[in-house]
Amino acid sequence: MGKSPAHIRNPELRFEAMRALVWAAVVGLFVLAVYISQSLLVIFGAMVFATMIDGGSRLLDRYFRIARGWRVAMVIVAMVGFLAWLGYFAGSQISQQAAEFPAIIGEQVGRLLGLLREQGFAIDQDDVQNVAGNLVSGVGTVTRAIGGIFGGFATILLILIIGIYIAIDPNLYERGVAWMVPPKQRSIFHDTLEHMSFTMRRLLAGRLVGMFAEGIFTWALLAYGGQLIGIGPVPMAVLLGLLTGLLAFIPNIGALISGVLMVLVGFSGGTDMGLYTIFVYLLVQNFDGYVLIPMIAKKTVDLAPALVLGAQLIFGVMFGILGLALADPLLAMIKVGLERRAARLDSETTPTGPED
């Protein structure tokens, strides 16, 4: 049988054509990844949520020798129960504070901008609102890719549903992806994935501990610490503690946002209370920076703060709040993958036997 008319006889031309094909495939995959990046980010968020459930399931396995499905169900019920408690028992107080919160923040921002304008800075409150709106609008970029009209609720619902499916039987999805990997590389794939999942569980466990500690300490210091020094409780201590705990999931930027909100509310009660909230913010952040983070970093991947902040800025511009929240876990997974690759290359180049 004769060769195809399109067959390239010259080996050099054939090599160049093959290289051009590879480059075209790489560029095509890159364009495809950019096009579906919003959906990929939602899937990654679901994997992060599934890792939280998996970590809780593994923790229960130390005390209850029952099937994995029951352990996963117990974790999900505990999460739903916590949200129900937050909504029914603490919801009335938090909702009342949340209704007053925008007015207090707006009033304090107006005073701050007025002070800046007196110093010659031409800043309008609409400019601040536009900046905040641009940050939040990044979520719309994600939600438009999955339906748009449901907004952020649809994104959260998809993350929860996909995450629960993955958590119920993660091996099913791991095998499905492994089938697309060349047989000789599957052991490397499983090894890398195992290290990534282990690091992710530790990272999220440490992050949840930090969120709980920051939220509780902030609430206690704002609600009761001020009474000890004679300035009284800071308004909205419960809401500020909750916001501080939730924003602690986002390193660097989350602490900055919670600190600004805390100080603005504090100065609404006077100069002494405002200075006290600055003290509380510095105390909580120093405890987090010098006690919690070093303890957590010893058991997880240690990320350079400047690298994390740069990733947050990039993902925040591209995807808004969701990008900010997932930048740190995504960066950690990339680092683990690169470290595993470097370790394999070192083991391949290191001589195993004695030299002659």
PDB file of N, CA, C and O in Angstrom, residues 82 85-87 89-106 211-212 214-224 233-248 254 257-266 268 277 280:
ATOM      1  N   PHE A  82     -25.036  23.231  62.165  1.00  0.00           N
ATOM      2  CA  PHE A  82     -24.375  24.469  62.559  1.00  0.00           C
ATOM      3  C   PHE A  82     -25.008  25.669  61.871  1.00  0.00           C
ATOM      4  O   PHE A  82     -25.246  26.699  62.504  1.00  0.00           O
ATOM      5  N   TRP A  85     -28.305  26.343  63.494  1.00  0.00           N
ATOM      6  CA  TRP A  85     -28.129  27.034  64.771  1.00  0.00           C
ATOM      7  C   TRP A  85     -27.796  28.505  64.555  1.00  0.00           C
ATOM      8  O   TRP A  85     -28.333  29.375  65.229  1.00  0.00           O
ATOM      9  N   LEU A  86     -26.914  28.744  63.578  1.00  0.00           N
ATOM     10  CA  LEU A  86     -26.530  30.120  63.295  1.00  0.00           C
ATOM     11  C   LEU A  86     -27.726  30.932  62.830  1.00  0.00           C
ATOM     12  O   LEU A  86     -27.859  32.120  63.160  1.00  0.00           O
ATOM     13  N   GLY A  87     -28.605  30.295  62.060  1.00  0.00           N
ATOM     14  CA  GLY A  87     -29.753  31.014  61.527  1.00  0.00           C
ATOM     15  C   GLY A  87     -30.871  31.227  62.531  1.00  0.00           C
ATOM     16  O   GLY A  87     -31.457  32.305  62.600  1.00  0.00           O
ATOM     17  N   PHE A  89     -30.865  30.488  66.173  1.00  0.00           N
ATOM     18  CA  PHE A  89     -30.558  30.923  67.532  1.00  0.00           C
ATOM     19  C   PHE A  89     -29.795  32.248  67.551  1.00  0.00           C
ATOM     20  O   PHE A  89     -30.074  33.113  68.371  1.00  0.00           O
ATOM     21  N   ALA A  90     -28.821  32.387  66.653  1.00  0.00           N
ATOM     22  CA  ALA A  90     -28.050  33.628  66.625  1.00  0.00           C
ATOM     23  C   ALA A  90     -28.527  34.556  65.516  1.00  0.00           C
ATOM     24  O   ALA A  90     -28.063  35.688  65.427  1.00  0.00           O
ATOM     25  N   GLY A  91     -29.436  34.081  64.692  1.00  0.00           N
ATOM     26  CA  GLY A  91     -29.848  34.865  63.525  1.00  0.00           C
ATOM     27  C   GLY A  91     -30.550  36.152  63.876  1.00  0.00           C
ATOM     28  O   GLY A  91     -30.374  37.169  63.208  1.00  0.00           O
ATOM     29  N   SER A  92     -31.382  36.135  64.928  1.00  0.00           N
ATOM     30  CA  SER A  92     -32.130  37.345  65.270  1.00  0.00           C
ATOM     31  C   SER A  92     -31.202  38.474  65.675  1.00  0.00           C
ATOM     32  O   SER A  92     -31.362  39.618  65.244  1.00  0.00           O
ATOM     33  N   GLN A  93     -30.201  38.156  66.499  1.00  0.00           N
ATOM     34  CA  GLN A  93     -29.267  39.183  66.935  1.00  0.00           C
ATOM     35  C   GLN A  93     -28.386  39.654  65.789  1.00  0.00           C
ATOM     36  O   GLN A  93     -28.170  40.855  65.603  1.00  0.00           O
ATOM     37  N   ILE A  94     -27.880  38.697  65.001  1.00  0.00           N
ATOM     38  CA  ILE A  94     -27.000  39.057  63.894  1.00  0.00           C
ATOM     39  C   ILE A  94     -27.753  39.834  62.829  1.00  0.00           C
ATOM     40  O   ILE A  94     -27.234  40.799  62.259  1.00  0.00           O
ATOM     41  N   SER A  95     -28.999  39.427  62.537  1.00  0.00           N
ATOM     42  CA  SER A  95     -29.760  40.124  61.503  1.00  0.00           C
ATOM     43  C   SER A  95     -30.051  41.559  61.915  1.00  0.00           C
ATOM     44  O   SER A  95     -30.037  42.474  61.082  1.00  0.00           O
ATOM     45  N   GLN A  96     -30.316  41.774  63.199  1.00  0.00           N
ATOM     46  CA  GLN A  96     -30.558  43.136  63.679  1.00  0.00           C
ATOM     47  C   GLN A  96     -29.301  43.984  63.532  1.00  0.00           C
ATOM     48  O   GLN A  96     -29.356  45.136  63.106  1.00  0.00           O
ATOM     49  N   GLN A  97     -28.156  43.389  63.883  1.00  0.00           N
ATOM     50  CA  GLN A  97     -26.903  44.112  63.739  1.00  0.00           C
ATOM     51  C   GLN A  97     -26.569  44.331  62.266  1.00  0.00           C
ATOM     52  O   GLN A  97     -26.058  45.385  61.886  1.00  0.00           O
ATOM     53  N   ALA A  98     -26.838  43.329  61.430  1.00  0.00           N
ATOM     54  CA  ALA A  98     -26.534  43.451  60.012  1.00  0.00           C
ATOM     55  C   ALA A  98     -27.364  44.544  59.347  1.00  0.00           C
ATOM     56  O   ALA A  98     -26.913  45.201  58.396  1.00  0.00           O
ATOM     57  N   ALA A  99     -28.598  44.775  59.857  1.00  0.00           N
ATOM     58  CA  ALA A  99     -29.432  45.830  59.286  1.00  0.00           C
ATOM     59  C   ALA A  99     -28.868  47.215  59.594  1.00  0.00           C
ATOM     60  O   ALA A  99     -28.992  48.141  58.782  1.00  0.00           O
ATOM     61  N   GLU A 100     -28.233  47.351  60.760  1.00  0.00           N
ATOM     62  CA  GLU A 100     -27.651  48.637  61.131  1.00  0.00           C
ATOM     63  C   GLU A 100     -26.232  48.812  60.600  1.00  0.00           C
ATOM     64  O   GLU A 100     -25.725  49.928  60.558  1.00  0.00           O
ATOM     65  N   PHE A 101     -25.602  47.699  60.220  1.00  0.00           N
ATOM     66  CA  PHE A 101     -24.194  47.726  59.840  1.00  0.00           C
ATOM     67  C   PHE A 101     -23.903  48.639  58.640  1.00  0.00           C
ATOM     68  O   PHE A 101     -22.979  49.460  58.695  1.00  0.00           O
ATOM     69  N   PRO A 102     -24.649  48.535  57.528  1.00  0.00           N
ATOM     70  CA  PRO A 102     -24.332  49.400  56.376  1.00  0.00           C
ATOM     71  C   PRO A 102     -24.430  50.883  56.697  1.00  0.00           C
ATOM     72  O   PRO A 102     -23.626  51.686  56.215  1.00  0.00           O
ATOM     73  N   ALA A 103     -25.419  51.271  57.531  1.00  0.00           N
ATOM     74  CA  ALA A 103     -25.577  52.684  57.853  1.00  0.00           C
ATOM     75  C   ALA A 103     -24.389  53.202  58.647  1.00  0.00           C
ATOM     76  O   ALA A 103     -23.869  54.305  58.388  1.00  0.00           O
ATOM     77  N   ILE A 104     -23.910  52.395  59.609  1.00  0.00           N
ATOM     78  CA  ILE A 104     -22.762  52.820  60.421  1.00  0.00           C
ATOM     79  C   ILE A 104     -21.511  52.908  59.567  1.00  0.00           C
ATOM     80  O   ILE A 104     -20.745  53.879  59.650  1.00  0.00           O
ATOM     81  N   ILE A 105     -21.286  51.905  58.730  1.00  0.00           N
ATOM     82  CA  ILE A 105     -20.094  51.909  57.867  1.00  0.00           C
ATOM     83  C   ILE A 105     -20.154  53.081  56.894  1.00  0.00           C
ATOM     84  O   ILE A 105     -19.164  53.792  56.686  1.00  0.00           O
ATOM     85  N   GLY A 106     -21.321  53.315  56.309  1.00  0.00           N
ATOM     86  CA  GLY A 106     -21.454  54.433  55.372  1.00  0.00           C
ATOM     87  C   GLY A 106     -21.210  55.769  56.041  1.00  0.00           C
ATOM     88  O   GLY A 106     -20.563  56.657  55.465  1.00  0.00           O
ATOM     89  N   MET A 211      -9.877  30.330  61.580  1.00  0.00           N
ATOM     90  CA  MET A 211     -11.134  31.069  61.473  1.00  0.00           C
ATOM     91  C   MET A 211     -11.897  31.037  62.796  1.00  0.00           C
ATOM     92  O   MET A 211     -12.400  32.063  63.264  1.00  0.00           O
ATOM     93  N   PHE A 212     -11.975  29.856  63.401  1.00  0.00           N
ATOM     94  CA  PHE A 212     -12.702  29.721  64.667  1.00  0.00           C
ATOM     95  C   PHE A 212     -12.034  30.544  65.766  1.00  0.00           C
ATOM     96  O   PHE A 212     -12.705  31.270  66.517  1.00  0.00           O
ATOM     97  N   GLU A 214      -9.920  33.183  65.511  1.00  0.00           N
ATOM     98  CA  GLU A 214     -10.019  34.624  65.279  1.00  0.00           C
ATOM     99  C   GLU A 214     -11.427  35.139  65.547  1.00  0.00           C
ATOM    100  O   GLU A 214     -11.610  36.219  66.124  1.00  0.00           O
ATOM    101  N   GLY A 215     -12.436  34.379  65.120  1.00  0.00           N
ATOM    102  CA  GLY A 215     -13.810  34.808  65.345  1.00  0.00           C
ATOM    103  C   GLY A 215     -14.165  34.868  66.819  1.00  0.00           C
ATOM    104  O   GLY A 215     -14.758  35.848  67.297  1.00  0.00           O
ATOM    105  N   ILE A 216     -13.781  33.818  67.575  1.00  0.00           N
ATOM    106  CA  ILE A 216     -14.102  33.772  69.002  1.00  0.00           C
ATOM    107  C   ILE A 216     -13.343  34.862  69.765  1.00  0.00           C
ATOM    108  O   ILE A 216     -13.915  35.580  70.611  1.00  0.00           O
ATOM    109  N   PHE A 217     -12.048  34.999  69.487  1.00  0.00           N
ATOM    110  CA  PHE A 217     -11.258  36.009  70.203  1.00  0.00           C
ATOM    111  C   PHE A 217     -11.751  37.415  69.904  1.00  0.00           C
ATOM    112  O   PHE A 217     -11.843  38.258  70.802  1.00  0.00           O
ATOM    113  N   THR A 218     -12.066  37.674  68.638  1.00  0.00           N
ATOM    114  CA  THR A 218     -12.554  39.008  68.277  1.00  0.00           C
ATOM    115  C   THR A 218     -13.870  39.311  68.976  1.00  0.00           C
ATOM    116  O   THR A 218     -14.055  40.394  69.552  1.00  0.00           O
ATOM    117  N   TRP A 219     -14.800  38.361  68.950  1.00  0.00           N
ATOM    118  CA  TRP A 219     -16.096  38.573  69.621  1.00  0.00           C
ATOM    119  C   TRP A 219     -15.912  38.790  71.118  1.00  0.00           C
ATOM    120  O   TRP A 219     -16.500  39.713  71.704  1.00  0.00           O
ATOM    121  N   ALA A 220     -15.093  37.964  71.780  1.00  0.00           N
ATOM    122  CA  ALA A 220     -14.913  38.075  73.225  1.00  0.00           C
ATOM    123  C   ALA A 220     -14.269  39.400  73.611  1.00  0.00           C
ATOM    124  O   ALA A 220     -14.702  40.064  74.563  1.00  0.00           O
ATOM    125  N   LEU A 221     -13.239  39.814  72.868  1.00  0.00           N
ATOM    126  CA  LEU A 221     -12.554  41.058  73.197  1.00  0.00           C
ATOM    127  C   LEU A 221     -13.441  42.275  72.943  1.00  0.00           C
ATOM    128  O   LEU A 221     -13.415  43.244  73.705  1.00  0.00           O
ATOM    129  N   LEU A 222     -14.227  42.220  71.864  1.00  0.00           N
ATOM    130  CA  LEU A 222     -15.105  43.360  71.573  1.00  0.00           C
ATOM    131  C   LEU A 222     -16.295  43.421  72.517  1.00  0.00           C
ATOM    132  O   LEU A 222     -16.740  44.509  72.911  1.00  0.00           O
ATOM    133  N   ALA A 223     -16.823  42.265  72.886  1.00  0.00           N
ATOM    134  CA  ALA A 223     -18.030  42.239  73.716  1.00  0.00           C
ATOM    135  C   ALA A 223     -17.733  42.459  75.197  1.00  0.00           C
ATOM    136  O   ALA A 223     -18.530  43.091  75.905  1.00  0.00           O
ATOM    137  N   TYR A 224     -16.610  41.917  75.675  1.00  0.00           N
ATOM    138  CA  TYR A 224     -16.344  41.948  77.112  1.00  0.00           C
ATOM    139  C   TYR A 224     -15.047  42.671  77.491  1.00  0.00           C
ATOM    140  O   TYR A 224     -14.922  43.149  78.620  1.00  0.00           O
ATOM    141  N   PRO A 233     -18.968  47.707  75.869  1.00  0.00           N
ATOM    142  CA  PRO A 233     -18.858  46.782  74.742  1.00  0.00           C
ATOM    143  C   PRO A 233     -18.897  47.513  73.406  1.00  0.00           C
ATOM    144  O   PRO A 233     -19.596  48.514  73.255  1.00  0.00           O
ATOM    145  N   VAL A 234     -18.167  47.000  72.448  1.00  0.00           N
ATOM    146  CA  VAL A 234     -18.167  47.563  71.101  1.00  0.00           C
ATOM    147  C   VAL A 234     -19.460  47.139  70.400  1.00  0.00           C
ATOM    148  O   VAL A 234     -19.866  45.976  70.497  1.00  0.00           O
ATOM    149  N   PRO A 235     -20.137  48.037  69.697  1.00  0.00           N
ATOM    150  CA  PRO A 235     -21.367  47.643  68.987  1.00  0.00           C
ATOM    151  C   PRO A 235     -21.110  46.528  67.970  1.00  0.00           C
ATOM    152  O   PRO A 235     -20.028  46.448  67.375  1.00  0.00           O
ATOM    153  N   MET A 236     -22.109  45.670  67.798  1.00  0.00           N
ATOM    154  CA  MET A 236     -22.080  44.627  66.771  1.00  0.00           C
ATOM    155  C   MET A 236     -20.916  43.669  66.959  1.00  0.00           C
ATOM    156  O   MET A 236     -20.293  43.231  65.990  1.00  0.00           O
ATOM    157  N   ALA A 237     -20.605  43.325  68.205  1.00  0.00           N
ATOM    158  CA  ALA A 237     -19.477  42.426  68.475  1.00  0.00           C
ATOM    159  C   ALA A 237     -19.692  41.050  67.842  1.00  0.00           C
ATOM    160  O   ALA A 237     -18.755  40.448  67.311  1.00  0.00           O
ATOM    161  N   VAL A 238     -20.936  40.558  67.900  1.00  0.00           N
ATOM    162  CA  VAL A 238     -21.221  39.234  67.328  1.00  0.00           C
ATOM    163  C   VAL A 238     -21.007  39.242  65.819  1.00  0.00           C
ATOM    164  O   VAL A 238     -20.357  38.355  65.251  1.00  0.00           O
ATOM    165  N   LEU A 239     -21.547  40.257  65.157  1.00  0.00           N
ATOM    166  CA  LEU A 239     -21.410  40.337  63.702  1.00  0.00           C
ATOM    167  C   LEU A 239     -19.953  40.523  63.298  1.00  0.00           C
ATOM    168  O   LEU A 239     -19.482  39.898  62.341  1.00  0.00           O
ATOM    169  N   LEU A 240     -19.224  41.378  64.007  1.00  0.00           N
ATOM    170  CA  LEU A 240     -17.815  41.594  63.682  1.00  0.00           C
ATOM    171  C   LEU A 240     -16.982  40.340  63.930  1.00  0.00           C
ATOM    172  O   LEU A 240     -16.066  40.035  63.170  1.00  0.00           O
ATOM    173  N   GLY A 241     -17.310  39.593  64.986  1.00  0.00           N
ATOM    174  CA  GLY A 241     -16.615  38.336  65.221  1.00  0.00           C
ATOM    175  C   GLY A 241     -16.884  37.324  64.125  1.00  0.00           C
ATOM    176  O   GLY A 241     -15.977  36.620  63.668  1.00  0.00           O
ATOM    177  N   LEU A 242     -18.147  37.259  63.675  1.00  0.00           N
ATOM    178  CA  LEU A 242     -18.500  36.343  62.588  1.00  0.00           C
ATOM    179  C   LEU A 242     -17.802  36.729  61.294  1.00  0.00           C
ATOM    180  O   LEU A 242     -17.245  35.865  60.588  1.00  0.00           O
ATOM    181  N   LEU A 243     -17.808  38.029  60.960  1.00  0.00           N
ATOM    182  CA  LEU A 243     -17.142  38.479  59.736  1.00  0.00           C
ATOM    183  C   LEU A 243     -15.638  38.239  59.800  1.00  0.00           C
ATOM    184  O   LEU A 243     -15.021  37.832  58.805  1.00  0.00           O
ATOM    185  N   THR A 244     -15.034  38.474  60.954  1.00  0.00           N
ATOM    186  CA  THR A 244     -13.601  38.237  61.099  1.00  0.00           C
ATOM    187  C   THR A 244     -13.270  36.770  60.901  1.00  0.00           C
ATOM    188  O   THR A 244     -12.283  36.424  60.239  1.00  0.00           O
ATOM    189  N   GLY A 245     -14.096  35.885  61.468  1.00  0.00           N
ATOM    190  CA  GLY A 245     -13.863  34.460  61.291  1.00  0.00           C
ATOM    191  C   GLY A 245     -14.020  34.013  59.852  1.00  0.00           C
ATOM    192  O   GLY A 245     -13.204  33.250  59.332  1.00  0.00           O
ATOM    193  N   LEU A 246     -15.058  34.505  59.175  1.00  0.00           N
ATOM    194  CA  LEU A 246     -15.278  34.116  57.783  1.00  0.00           C
ATOM    195  C   LEU A 246     -14.185  34.663  56.864  1.00  0.00           C
ATOM    196  O   LEU A 246     -13.663  33.956  56.002  1.00  0.00           O
ATOM    197  N   LEU A 247     -13.817  35.918  57.068  1.00  0.00           N
ATOM    198  CA  LEU A 247     -12.792  36.531  56.219  1.00  0.00           C
ATOM    199  C   LEU A 247     -11.402  35.983  56.491  1.00  0.00           C
ATOM    200  O   LEU A 247     -10.496  36.170  55.678  1.00  0.00           O
ATOM    201  N   ALA A 248     -11.207  35.312  57.626  1.00  0.00           N
ATOM    202  CA  ALA A 248      -9.910  34.705  57.917  1.00  0.00           C
ATOM    203  C   ALA A 248      -9.589  33.577  56.946  1.00  0.00           C
ATOM    204  O   ALA A 248      -8.431  33.159  56.850  1.00  0.00           O
ATOM    205  N   GLY A 254      -8.322  39.283  53.640  1.00  0.00           N
ATOM    206  CA  GLY A 254      -9.452  39.092  54.541  1.00  0.00           C
ATOM    207  C   GLY A 254      -9.240  39.778  55.878  1.00  0.00           C
ATOM    208  O   GLY A 254     -10.150  40.418  56.418  1.00  0.00           O
ATOM    209  N   ILE A 257      -9.671  43.599  55.414  1.00  0.00           N
ATOM    210  CA  ILE A 257     -11.064  44.024  55.285  1.00  0.00           C
ATOM    211  C   ILE A 257     -11.767  43.982  56.640  1.00  0.00           C
ATOM    212  O   ILE A 257     -12.461  44.936  57.033  1.00  0.00           O
ATOM    213  N   SER A 258     -11.588  42.895  57.388  1.00  0.00           N
ATOM    214  CA  SER A 258     -12.237  42.786  58.697  1.00  0.00           C
ATOM    215  C   SER A 258     -11.715  43.851  59.651  1.00  0.00           C
ATOM    216  O   SER A 258     -12.483  44.394  60.462  1.00  0.00           O
ATOM    217  N   GLY A 259     -10.422  44.160  59.555  1.00  0.00           N
ATOM    218  CA  GLY A 259      -9.864  45.200  60.415  1.00  0.00           C
ATOM    219  C   GLY A 259     -10.437  46.568  60.118  1.00  0.00           C
ATOM    220  O   GLY A 259     -10.761  47.331  61.042  1.00  0.00           O
ATOM    221  N   VAL A 260     -10.593  46.887  58.843  1.00  0.00           N
ATOM    222  CA  VAL A 260     -11.165  48.180  58.464  1.00  0.00           C
ATOM    223  C   VAL A 260     -12.597  48.296  58.968  1.00  0.00           C
ATOM    224  O   VAL A 260     -13.006  49.320  59.539  1.00  0.00           O
ATOM    225  N   LEU A 261     -13.389  47.234  58.790  1.00  0.00           N
ATOM    226  CA  LEU A 261     -14.784  47.261  59.255  1.00  0.00           C
ATOM    227  C   LEU A 261     -14.850  47.402  60.771  1.00  0.00           C
ATOM    228  O   LEU A 261     -15.678  48.155  61.311  1.00  0.00           O
ATOM    229  N   MET A 262     -13.967  46.679  61.470  1.00  0.00           N
ATOM    230  CA  MET A 262     -13.953  46.732  62.926  1.00  0.00           C
ATOM    231  C   MET A 262     -13.625  48.136  63.430  1.00  0.00           C
ATOM    232  O   MET A 262     -14.278  48.655  64.345  1.00  0.00           O
ATOM    233  N   VAL A 263     -12.624  48.763  62.833  1.00  0.00           N
ATOM    234  CA  VAL A 263     -12.195  50.094  63.270  1.00  0.00           C
ATOM    235  C   VAL A 263     -13.269  51.135  62.952  1.00  0.00           C
ATOM    236  O   VAL A 263     -13.536  52.046  63.756  1.00  0.00           O
ATOM    237  N   LEU A 264     -13.916  51.011  61.799  1.00  0.00           N
ATOM    238  CA  LEU A 264     -14.974  51.960  61.453  1.00  0.00           C
ATOM    239  C   LEU A 264     -16.130  51.894  62.451  1.00  0.00           C
ATOM    240  O   LEU A 264     -16.658  52.924  62.890  1.00  0.00           O
ATOM    241  N   VAL A 265     -16.517  50.666  62.817  1.00  0.00           N
ATOM    242  CA  VAL A 265     -17.580  50.521  63.811  1.00  0.00           C
ATOM    243  C   VAL A 265     -17.115  51.047  65.157  1.00  0.00           C
ATOM    244  O   VAL A 265     -17.874  51.688  65.898  1.00  0.00           O
ATOM    245  N   GLY A 266     -15.857  50.797  65.515  1.00  0.00           N
ATOM    246  CA  GLY A 266     -15.340  51.251  66.794  1.00  0.00           C
ATOM    247  C   GLY A 266     -15.368  52.759  66.939  1.00  0.00           C
ATOM    248  O   GLY A 266     -15.786  53.296  67.976  1.00  0.00           O
ATOM    249  N   SER A 268     -17.352  54.737  65.625  1.00  0.00           N
ATOM    250  CA  SER A 268     -18.725  55.238  65.737  1.00  0.00           C
ATOM    251  C   SER A 268     -19.132  55.404  67.190  1.00  0.00           C
ATOM    252  O   SER A 268     -20.090  56.122  67.503  1.00  0.00           O
ATOM    253  N   THR A 277     -10.539  49.209  69.355  1.00  0.00           N
ATOM    254  CA  THR A 277     -10.716  48.238  68.263  1.00  0.00           C
ATOM    255  C   THR A 277      -9.426  48.078  67.464  1.00  0.00           C
ATOM    256  O   THR A 277      -9.137  46.974  66.977  1.00  0.00           O
ATOM    257  N   VAL A 280      -7.497  45.667  69.506  1.00  0.00           N
ATOM    258  CA  VAL A 280      -8.026  44.308  69.352  1.00  0.00           C
ATOM    259  C   VAL A 280      -7.584  43.711  68.022  1.00  0.00           C
ATOM    260  O   VAL A 280      -7.156  42.541  67.957  1.00  0.00           O
TER     261      VAL A 280
END
